CSV table of C-alpha atoms in Angstrom, one decimal:
chain,number,residue,atom,x,y,z
W,56,MET,CA,110.2,152.7,163.7
W,57,SER,CA,109.9,149.2,162.3
W,58,SER,CA,110.6,146.3,164.5
W,59,THR,CA,112.7,144.8,161.7
W,60,PRO,CA,116.4,144.6,162.7
W,61,ALA,CA,118.2,147.5,161.2
W,62,ASN,CA,120.7,145.5,159.1
W,63,VAL,CA,118.1,143.1,157.5
W,64,ALA,CA,117.6,145.3,154.5
W,65,THR,CA,121.3,145.2,153.7
W,66,HIS,CA,121.3,141.4,153.7
W,67,THR,CA,118.0,140.7,151.8
W,68,ALA,CA,116.6,141.3,148.4
W,69,GLY,CA,113.4,143.3,147.7
W,70,THR,CA,112.2,140.9,145.1
W,71,VAL,CA,113.8,137.9,143.3
W,72,CYS,CA,114.6,140.3,140.4
W,73,ASP,CA,117.2,141.9,142.6
W,74,LEU,CA,119.1,138.6,142.6
W,75,VAL,CA,119.6,138.7,138.8
W,76,GLY,CA,123.2,138.8,137.7
W,77,ASN,CA,126.5,138.6,139.7
W,78,THR,CA,127.1,135.0,138.5
W,79,PRO,CA,130.4,133.2,139.2
W,80,LEU,CA,133.3,132.5,136.8
W,81,VAL,CA,134.9,129.1,137.1
W,82,GLU,CA,138.0,127.8,135.4
W,83,ILE,CA,137.8,125.0,132.9
W,84,GLN,CA,140.5,122.7,134.5
W,85,ARG,CA,140.5,119.4,132.5
W,86,LEU,CA,138.8,119.9,129.1
W,87,ARG,CA,141.7,121.7,127.6
W,88,GLU,CA,143.5,119.2,125.4
W,89,GLY,CA,145.7,121.0,123.0
W,90,VAL,CA,145.5,124.3,124.8
W,91,ALA,CA,148.8,126.0,125.8
W,92,ASP,CA,149.6,126.5,129.5
W,93,GLY,CA,149.5,130.3,129.0
W,94,VAL,CA,145.8,130.1,128.0
W,95,LYS,CA,143.1,130.1,130.6
W,96,ILE,CA,139.4,129.4,130.0
W,97,TYR,CA,136.7,130.5,132.4
W,98,ALA,CA,133.0,129.7,132.2
W,99,LYS,CA,130.5,132.2,133.5
W,100,LEU,CA,127.7,130.1,135.0
W,101,GLU,CA,124.5,131.9,134.2
W,102,GLY,CA,122.5,129.0,135.7
W,103,PHE,CA,123.0,130.8,139.0
W,104,ASN,CA,120.5,133.4,138.0
W,105,PRO,CA,117.2,133.0,140.0
W,106,GLY,CA,115.2,131.8,137.0
W,107,GLY,CA,118.1,129.5,136.1
W,108,SER,CA,119.5,131.2,132.9
W,109,VAL,CA,121.2,134.1,131.3
W,110,LYS,CA,117.8,135.2,130.0
W,111,ASP,CA,116.8,136.6,133.4
W,112,ARG,CA,119.1,139.6,132.7
W,113,ALA,CA,117.3,140.5,129.4
W,114,ALA,CA,113.8,139.8,130.8
W,115,TRP,CA,114.3,141.9,133.9
W,116,ASN,CA,115.9,144.8,131.9
W,117,MET,CA,113.2,144.8,129.2
W,118,LEU,CA,110.4,144.8,131.8
W,119,LYS,CA,112.2,147.6,133.8
W,120,HIS,CA,112.3,149.7,130.6
W,121,GLY,CA,108.6,149.0,130.0
W,122,LEU,CA,107.7,150.1,133.5
W,123,ASP,CA,109.9,153.3,133.2
W,124,GLU,CA,108.3,154.2,129.8
W,125,GLY,CA,104.8,153.4,131.0
W,126,SER,CA,104.2,150.8,128.2
W,127,LEU,CA,104.0,148.1,130.9
W,128,ALA,CA,101.3,149.2,133.3
W,129,PRO,CA,98.5,147.6,135.4
W,130,GLY,CA,96.0,145.9,133.1
W,131,LYS,CA,98.6,144.8,130.6
W,132,THR,CA,99.6,141.2,130.0
W,133,ILE,CA,103.2,140.4,129.1
W,134,LEU,CA,103.4,138.5,125.8
W,135,ASP,CA,106.4,137.0,123.9
W,136,SER,CA,107.5,134.1,121.9
W,137,THR,CA,110.1,131.8,123.3
W,138,SER,CA,111.2,128.2,123.0
W,139,GLY,CA,112.6,128.2,126.5
W,140,ASN,CA,114.6,130.2,128.9
W,141,THR,CA,113.2,133.7,128.0
W,142,GLY,CA,109.8,132.3,128.7
W,143,ILE,CA,110.9,131.1,132.1
W,144,ALA,CA,112.6,134.4,132.9
W,145,LEU,CA,109.5,136.4,131.8
W,146,ALA,CA,107.2,134.2,133.8
W,147,MET,CA,109.4,134.5,136.9
W,148,VAL,CA,109.8,138.3,136.7
W,149,GLY,CA,106.2,138.8,135.7
W,150,ALA,CA,105.1,136.8,138.8
W,151,ALA,CA,107.4,138.8,141.0
W,152,LEU,CA,106.1,142.1,139.7
W,153,GLY,CA,102.4,141.0,139.7
W,154,PHE,CA,101.8,141.0,135.9
W,155,PRO,CA,100.1,138.1,134.0
W,156,VAL,CA,102.2,136.5,131.3
W,157,THR,CA,101.3,134.7,128.1
W,158,LEU,CA,104.0,132.8,126.2
W,159,VAL,CA,103.9,131.4,122.6
W,160,MET,CA,106.1,128.4,122.3
W,161,PRO,CA,106.5,125.5,119.8
W,162,ALA,CA,104.2,122.6,120.9
W,163,ASN,CA,107.1,120.2,121.4
W,164,VAL,CA,108.9,122.2,124.2
W,165,SER,CA,110.0,119.8,126.9
W,166,ILE,CA,107.6,118.9,129.7
W,167,GLU,CA,110.0,120.6,132.2
W,168,ARG,CA,109.5,123.9,130.3
W,169,LYS,CA,105.7,123.6,130.2
W,170,ARG,CA,105.6,122.8,134.0
W,171,VAL,CA,108.0,125.6,135.0
W,172,VAL,CA,106.2,128.4,133.1
W,173,THR,CA,102.8,127.3,134.3
W,174,ALA,CA,104.1,126.9,137.9
W,175,TYR,CA,105.0,130.6,137.7
W,176,GLY,CA,101.4,131.3,136.6
W,177,ALA,CA,102.1,132.0,132.9
W,178,THR,CA,99.7,130.9,130.2
W,179,PRO,CA,101.3,128.9,127.4
W,180,VAL,CA,100.0,129.1,123.8
W,181,TYR,CA,101.5,126.4,121.5
W,182,SER,CA,102.6,127.0,117.9
W,183,ASP,CA,103.4,124.4,115.1
W,184,PRO,CA,106.5,122.5,116.2
W,185,LEU,CA,107.6,122.1,112.6
W,186,GLU,CA,107.9,125.8,112.2
W,187,GLY,CA,110.3,126.0,115.2
W,188,SER,CA,111.0,129.2,117.0
W,189,ASP,CA,110.3,131.4,114.0
W,190,GLY,CA,106.8,129.9,113.9
W,191,ALA,CA,106.3,131.0,117.5
W,192,LEU,CA,107.6,134.4,116.7
W,193,LEU,CA,105.2,134.9,113.8
W,194,MET,CA,102.2,133.6,115.8
W,195,CYS,CA,103.1,135.9,118.6
W,196,ARG,CA,103.2,138.9,116.2
W,197,GLU,CA,99.7,138.1,114.9
W,198,MET,CA,98.3,137.9,118.5
W,199,TYR,CA,99.9,141.2,119.3
W,200,GLU,CA,98.6,142.9,116.2
W,201,ALA,CA,95.1,141.6,116.8
W,202,GLU,CA,94.9,143.2,120.2
W,203,PRO,CA,97.8,145.7,120.6
W,204,ASP,CA,96.3,147.4,123.7
W,205,LYS,CA,96.0,144.2,125.6
W,206,TRP,CA,99.7,143.3,125.5
W,207,PHE,CA,103.1,144.4,126.6
W,208,LYS,CA,105.4,142.7,124.1
W,209,PRO,CA,109.1,142.8,125.2
W,210,ASP,CA,110.2,141.4,121.8
W,211,GLN,CA,113.6,140.1,122.8
W,212,TYR,CA,114.7,139.8,119.2
W,213,PHE,CA,114.3,143.5,118.5
W,214,ASN,CA,114.4,145.2,121.9
W,215,GLU,CA,117.7,147.1,122.6
W,216,ALA,CA,117.0,146.7,126.3
W,217,ASN,CA,118.1,143.0,125.7
W,218,PRO,CA,121.7,143.8,124.7
W,219,GLU,CA,121.7,146.7,127.1
W,220,ALA,CA,121.2,144.3,130.0
W,221,HIS,CA,124.5,142.7,129.2
W,222,PHE,CA,126.2,146.0,128.5
W,223,LEU,CA,125.1,147.1,132.0
W,224,THR,CA,125.7,143.9,133.9
W,225,THR,CA,127.4,140.9,132.2
W,226,GLY,CA,130.2,143.0,130.6
W,227,PRO,CA,131.1,144.9,133.8
W,228,GLU,CA,131.0,141.7,135.9
W,229,ILE,CA,133.4,139.9,133.5
W,230,TRP,CA,135.7,142.9,133.4
W,231,GLU,CA,135.9,143.1,137.1
W,232,GLN,CA,136.1,139.3,137.7
W,233,THR,CA,139.1,139.0,135.3
W,234,ASP,CA,140.7,142.2,136.6
W,235,GLY,CA,140.6,143.5,133.0
W,236,ALA,CA,142.7,140.7,131.7
W,237,ILE,CA,140.1,139.1,129.4
W,238,THR,CA,141.4,138.7,125.8
W,239,HIS,CA,138.5,136.7,124.2
W,240,PHE,CA,134.8,136.6,124.9
W,241,VAL,CA,132.8,133.7,123.5
W,242,ALA,CA,129.0,133.4,123.6
W,243,SER,CA,126.4,131.4,121.6
W,244,ILE,CA,123.7,133.3,119.7
W,245,GLY,CA,120.1,132.9,120.7
W,246,THR,CA,118.9,136.4,120.1
W,247,GLY,CA,122.4,137.8,120.0
W,248,GLY,CA,121.7,139.9,123.1
W,249,THR,CA,124.5,138.4,125.3
W,250,VAL,CA,127.2,138.5,122.7
W,251,MET,CA,126.3,142.0,121.4
W,252,GLY,CA,125.9,143.8,124.8
W,253,THR,CA,128.7,142.1,126.6
W,254,GLY,CA,131.0,142.4,123.6
W,255,ARG,CA,130.2,146.2,123.3
W,256,TYR,CA,131.1,146.7,127.0
W,257,LEU,CA,134.3,144.7,126.9
W,258,LYS,CA,135.5,146.5,123.7
W,259,SER,CA,134.6,149.9,125.4
W,260,GLN,CA,137.2,149.0,128.1
W,261,ASN,CA,139.7,147.4,125.7
W,262,LYS,CA,139.4,147.5,122.0
W,263,ALA,CA,141.6,144.5,121.6
W,264,VAL,CA,139.2,142.1,123.3
W,265,GLN,CA,138.0,139.6,120.6
W,266,VAL,CA,134.3,138.9,120.5
W,267,ILE,CA,133.3,135.5,119.1
W,268,ALA,CA,129.8,134.2,118.5
W,269,ILE,CA,128.9,130.6,118.3
W,270,GLU,CA,126.0,129.2,116.2
W,271,PRO,CA,124.8,125.8,115.0
W,272,ASP,CA,126.7,124.8,111.9
W,273,ASP,CA,123.5,124.0,110.0
W,274,ALA,CA,119.9,125.1,109.7
W,275,PHE,CA,118.7,121.6,110.8
W,276,HIS,CA,120.1,121.3,114.3
W,277,GLY,CA,119.3,120.3,117.8
W,278,ILE,CA,121.1,122.9,119.9
W,279,GLU,CA,118.2,124.3,121.9
W,280,GLY,CA,118.0,128.0,122.2
W,281,LEU,CA,120.5,128.8,119.4
W,282,LYS,CA,119.8,130.3,116.0
W,283,HIS,CA,121.5,129.5,112.7
W,284,MET,CA,121.6,133.0,111.4
W,285,GLU,CA,121.7,132.4,107.7
W,286,SER,CA,118.4,130.5,107.7
W,287,SER,CA,116.6,132.4,110.4
W,288,ILE,CA,114.7,135.6,110.8
W,289,VAL,CA,117.7,137.7,111.9
W,290,PRO,CA,117.1,139.5,115.2
W,291,GLY,CA,117.1,143.3,114.9
W,292,ILE,CA,119.5,143.5,117.8
W,293,PHE,CA,122.1,141.3,116.1
W,294,LYS,CA,124.9,143.3,114.3
W,295,GLU,CA,127.2,140.8,112.8
W,296,GLN,CA,129.7,143.5,111.8
W,297,GLU,CA,130.5,144.1,115.5
W,298,LEU,CA,131.8,140.5,115.9
W,299,ASP,CA,135.4,139.5,115.3
W,300,SER,CA,134.3,136.0,114.2
W,301,LYS,CA,131.5,133.5,114.2
W,302,ILE,CA,132.0,129.8,114.7
W,303,GLY,CA,129.6,127.0,113.6
W,304,VAL,CA,129.3,124.0,115.9
W,305,ALA,CA,127.8,120.6,115.0
W,306,THR,CA,124.9,119.4,117.2
W,307,ASP,CA,126.8,116.1,117.9
W,308,ASP,CA,129.9,117.9,119.1
W,309,ALA,CA,127.8,120.2,121.4
W,310,TYR,CA,126.0,117.2,122.9
W,311,ASP,CA,129.2,115.2,123.4
W,312,MET,CA,130.7,118.3,125.1
W,313,VAL,CA,127.8,118.5,127.5
W,314,TYR,CA,128.6,114.9,128.6
W,315,ASP,CA,132.3,115.7,129.0
W,316,VAL,CA,131.6,118.9,131.0
W,317,ALA,CA,129.4,117.0,133.4
W,318,ALA,CA,131.9,114.1,133.9
W,319,SER,CA,135.2,116.0,133.8
W,320,GLU,CA,134.4,119.4,135.3
W,321,GLY,CA,131.4,118.6,137.5
W,322,MET,CA,129.1,121.0,135.8
W,323,LEU,CA,125.8,119.7,134.3
W,324,VAL,CA,124.9,122.3,131.7
W,325,GLY,CA,122.6,122.7,128.7
W,326,GLN,CA,123.5,122.1,125.0
W,327,SER,CA,124.2,125.8,124.3
W,328,SER,CA,126.9,125.7,126.9
W,329,GLY,CA,128.4,122.6,125.2
W,330,ALA,CA,128.3,124.4,121.9
W,331,ALA,CA,129.9,127.5,123.4
W,332,LEU,CA,132.8,125.5,124.9
W,333,CYS,CA,133.4,123.7,121.6
W,334,GLY,CA,133.9,127.1,120.0
W,335,ALA,CA,136.0,128.5,122.9
W,336,LEU,CA,138.3,125.5,122.7
W,337,GLU,CA,138.7,126.0,118.9
W,338,VAL,CA,139.8,129.6,119.6
W,339,ALA,CA,142.0,128.6,122.6
W,340,ARG,CA,144.0,126.0,120.7
W,341,GLN,CA,145.2,128.7,118.3
W,342,LEU,CA,146.6,130.9,121.1
W,343,ASP,CA,149.9,130.9,123.0
W,344,GLU,CA,148.5,132.9,125.8
W,345,GLY,CA,145.2,134.5,126.6
W,346,LEU,CA,142.2,134.6,129.0
W,347,LEU,CA,139.0,133.4,127.5
W,348,VAL,CA,135.6,133.8,129.1
W,349,VAL,CA,132.8,131.7,127.7
W,350,ILE,CA,129.1,132.0,128.7
W,351,PHE,CA,127.3,128.9,130.0
W,352,PRO,CA,123.7,130.1,129.5
W,353,ASP,CA,122.1,127.6,131.9
W,354,PHE,CA,122.3,124.3,133.8
W,355,GLY,CA,121.3,121.0,132.3
W,356,ASP,CA,118.6,119.7,134.6
W,357,ARG,CA,115.9,121.2,132.5
W,358,TYR,CA,117.0,119.1,129.5
W,359,LEU,CA,117.0,115.7,131.1
W,360,SER,CA,113.8,114.5,129.3
W,361,THR,CA,115.1,115.7,125.9
W,362,ASN,CA,117.0,114.1,123.0
W,363,LEU,CA,120.2,115.3,124.6
W,364,TRP,CA,120.0,112.6,127.3
W,365,MET,CA,117.8,110.0,125.7
W,366,GLY,CA,119.9,106.9,125.4
W,367,TRP,CA,123.1,108.9,126.0
W,368,LYS,CA,125.1,106.1,127.8
W,369,ASN,CA,125.0,103.9,124.7
W,370,ARG,CA,126.0,106.8,122.5
W,371,LYS,CA,128.8,107.8,124.8
W,372,GLN,CA,130.2,104.3,124.8
W,373,THR,CA,130.0,104.0,121.0
W,374,ARG,CA,131.8,107.4,120.7
W,375,LYS,CA,134.6,106.4,123.1
W,376,GLN,CA,135.4,103.1,121.3
V,1418,MET,CA,96.5,106.4,99.5
V,1419,PRO,CA,100.1,107.2,100.5
V,1420,VAL,CA,101.4,108.4,103.9
V,1421,GLU,CA,101.7,112.1,104.4
V,1422,VAL,CA,105.0,113.4,105.7
V,1423,ARG,CA,105.3,116.8,107.3
V,1424,ILE,CA,108.7,118.4,106.6
V,1425,PRO,CA,110.3,120.9,109.0
V,1426,THR,CA,111.2,124.4,107.7
V,1427,PRO,CA,115.0,123.8,107.5
V,1428,LEU,CA,114.6,120.8,105.3
V,1429,ARG,CA,112.0,122.2,102.8
V,1430,LYS,CA,114.8,123.1,100.4
V,1431,PHE,CA,114.8,119.4,99.6
V,1432,THR,CA,111.0,119.4,98.8
V,1433,ASP,CA,110.9,122.6,96.7
V,1434,GLY,CA,109.4,124.4,99.7
V,1435,ALA,CA,106.6,121.9,100.3
V,1436,ASP,CA,105.6,121.5,103.9
V,1437,THR,CA,104.0,118.1,103.3
V,1438,VAL,CA,104.9,115.4,100.8
V,1439,PRO,CA,103.2,112.1,99.9
V,1440,VAL,CA,105.4,109.0,100.5
V,1441,GLU,CA,104.9,105.3,100.0
V,1442,GLY,CA,106.0,102.8,102.6
V,1443,SER,CA,104.8,100.2,105.1
V,1444,SER,CA,107.3,101.1,107.8
V,1445,ILE,CA,109.4,104.2,108.8
V,1446,ALA,CA,112.5,102.6,107.2
V,1447,GLU,CA,110.7,102.2,103.9
V,1448,LEU,CA,109.3,105.6,104.1
V,1449,LEU,CA,112.7,107.1,104.6
V,1450,ASP,CA,114.0,105.3,101.5
V,1451,ASP,CA,111.1,106.4,99.4
V,1452,LEU,CA,111.5,110.0,100.7
V,1453,ASP,CA,115.1,109.9,99.6
V,1454,LYS,CA,114.3,108.5,96.2
V,1455,ASN,CA,111.9,111.4,95.5
V,1456,HIS,CA,114.0,114.1,97.3
V,1457,PRO,CA,117.6,113.0,97.1
V,1458,GLY,CA,119.8,113.9,100.1
V,1459,LEU,CA,116.9,114.2,102.5
V,1460,LYS,CA,117.5,110.9,104.3
V,1461,GLY,CA,121.1,111.9,104.9
V,1462,ARG,CA,119.9,114.8,106.9
V,1463,ILE,CA,117.6,112.7,109.0
V,1464,CYS,CA,119.7,109.6,109.5
V,1465,GLU,CA,123.2,108.6,110.4
V,1466,ASP,CA,125.3,106.6,108.0
V,1467,ASP,CA,124.1,103.3,109.6
V,1468,GLY,CA,120.5,104.3,108.9
V,1469,SER,CA,119.5,105.1,112.5
V,1470,ILE,CA,117.7,108.4,113.1
V,1471,ARG,CA,120.1,111.2,114.2
V,1472,ARG,CA,119.9,111.8,117.9
V,1473,PHE,CA,118.4,115.3,117.7
V,1474,VAL,CA,115.7,114.3,115.3
V,1475,ASN,CA,112.3,113.2,116.4
V,1476,VAL,CA,110.0,111.2,114.1
V,1477,TYR,CA,106.3,111.0,115.0
V,1478,VAL,CA,103.5,108.8,113.6
V,1479,ASN,CA,100.1,110.4,114.1
V,1480,GLY,CA,101.8,112.4,116.9
V,1481,ASP,CA,103.5,109.5,118.7
V,1482,ASP,CA,107.3,109.3,118.9
V,1483,ILE,CA,108.6,106.3,117.1
V,1484,ARG,CA,111.1,105.6,119.9
V,1485,PHE,CA,108.0,104.5,121.9
V,1486,LEU,CA,106.6,102.6,119.0
V,1487,ASP,CA,109.0,100.3,117.1
V,1488,ASN,CA,111.6,102.8,115.9
V,1489,LEU,CA,112.5,102.2,112.2
V,1490,ALA,CA,110.3,99.2,112.1
V,1491,SER,CA,107.2,101.1,113.2
V,1492,PRO,CA,104.4,100.1,110.8
V,1493,LEU,CA,102.5,102.6,108.6
V,1494,LYS,CA,99.2,102.4,107.0
V,1495,ASP,CA,97.5,104.5,104.4
V,1496,GLY,CA,96.4,107.8,105.7
V,1497,ASP,CA,99.0,108.0,108.5
V,1498,GLU,CA,100.7,111.3,109.1
V,1499,VAL,CA,104.4,111.3,109.8
V,1500,SER,CA,106.2,114.4,111.2
V,1501,ILE,CA,109.9,115.0,111.2
V,1502,VAL,CA,110.8,117.5,114.0
V,1503,PRO,CA,114.3,118.7,115.0
V,1504,ALA,CA,114.6,118.7,118.8
V,1505,ILE,CA,115.4,122.4,118.9
V,1506,ALA,CA,112.5,123.0,121.3
V,1507,GLY,CA,113.1,119.9,123.3
V,1508,GLY,CA,111.8,116.4,123.0
V,1509,THR,CA,108.5,115.1,123.9
V,1510,ARG,CA,106.8,111.7,123.8
V,1511,SER,CA,103.9,113.0,121.7
V,1512,LEU,CA,103.1,116.1,119.7
V,1513,SER,CA,99.7,116.6,121.1
């Protein structure tokens, strides 16, 4: 018999991957101007995942599928393109499972990103910053095609294990946390995995749940992690016909909302959370009653060196005048 | 010899798809005006109404962020390369 106390296993995780998911819901208390009393808005704080974002769910599920199918096996290197959180998630899960990871990212990703992924032992490869995340995607594709046997490419934009992660975890968590009372689900689109998979689960429980996607209002935007669908390579996993609606949010509004969420709700989040809450409030203001759940994909500390926070105090004062 | 400006993908509809365009100007402010003269509407996507650079847009001269140079007054000389980069993938002091 092991000398480990008998109940340790029930109180500990096997690897950090076992801690992915089960994130909390918190009510938006003050940022609800123009919202009827009968409408509640809850944010799901995905920053509580061990890698710090919602992308841990997709990364872990895609790698699990690879292991189950045998396409991810000893000797392979995990390769994907990412401008941020998926890279961190793959680097973390790869390290926990003992696989090397190579990530293609635009050269102008923030210094925090570069340091986090390299701290996890991943190798970054930089693509042309002017080509954005699509440029990284295409470069990654070329690298894969040149040496297909070397890599395991999860391909978050086209891998059904991405939305499935949310069908299996995010959706059921929200259903349980709201006791089945959710009426509207709001999530921003990066790959579309979160909104597709969670939306599918919620609709499987109650067809009436409205699923609303948030995107930048323009191709030229600064909302990190989000895709403007009309001008982008549309991810294979994104099925617009399954959505009830799609709302475009301006970069300035998303940034301002980030400042407000920090100062009024005590949550420092990233710009995609700001965008998502802008969209959720737009929906909420049209309702007499309802229960909205909005995804906050990550916390804001990994954006402190970016444009979002550069000179923000001056901008905030100008805006308030 | 003019200054070469690198245009990001989402703004290439203003430059008939060109990824670089030649522009005249001895400062970033002059460059933006000349850019708009040859490609009407482009400056409005890069700048606020008061002429300042929009907060999510980064402009680099030979790889250095103009915020750490002299902003709109940053001087340009023949052969410089200017890049206009949305902050989608975060901000950084230099492109290299």
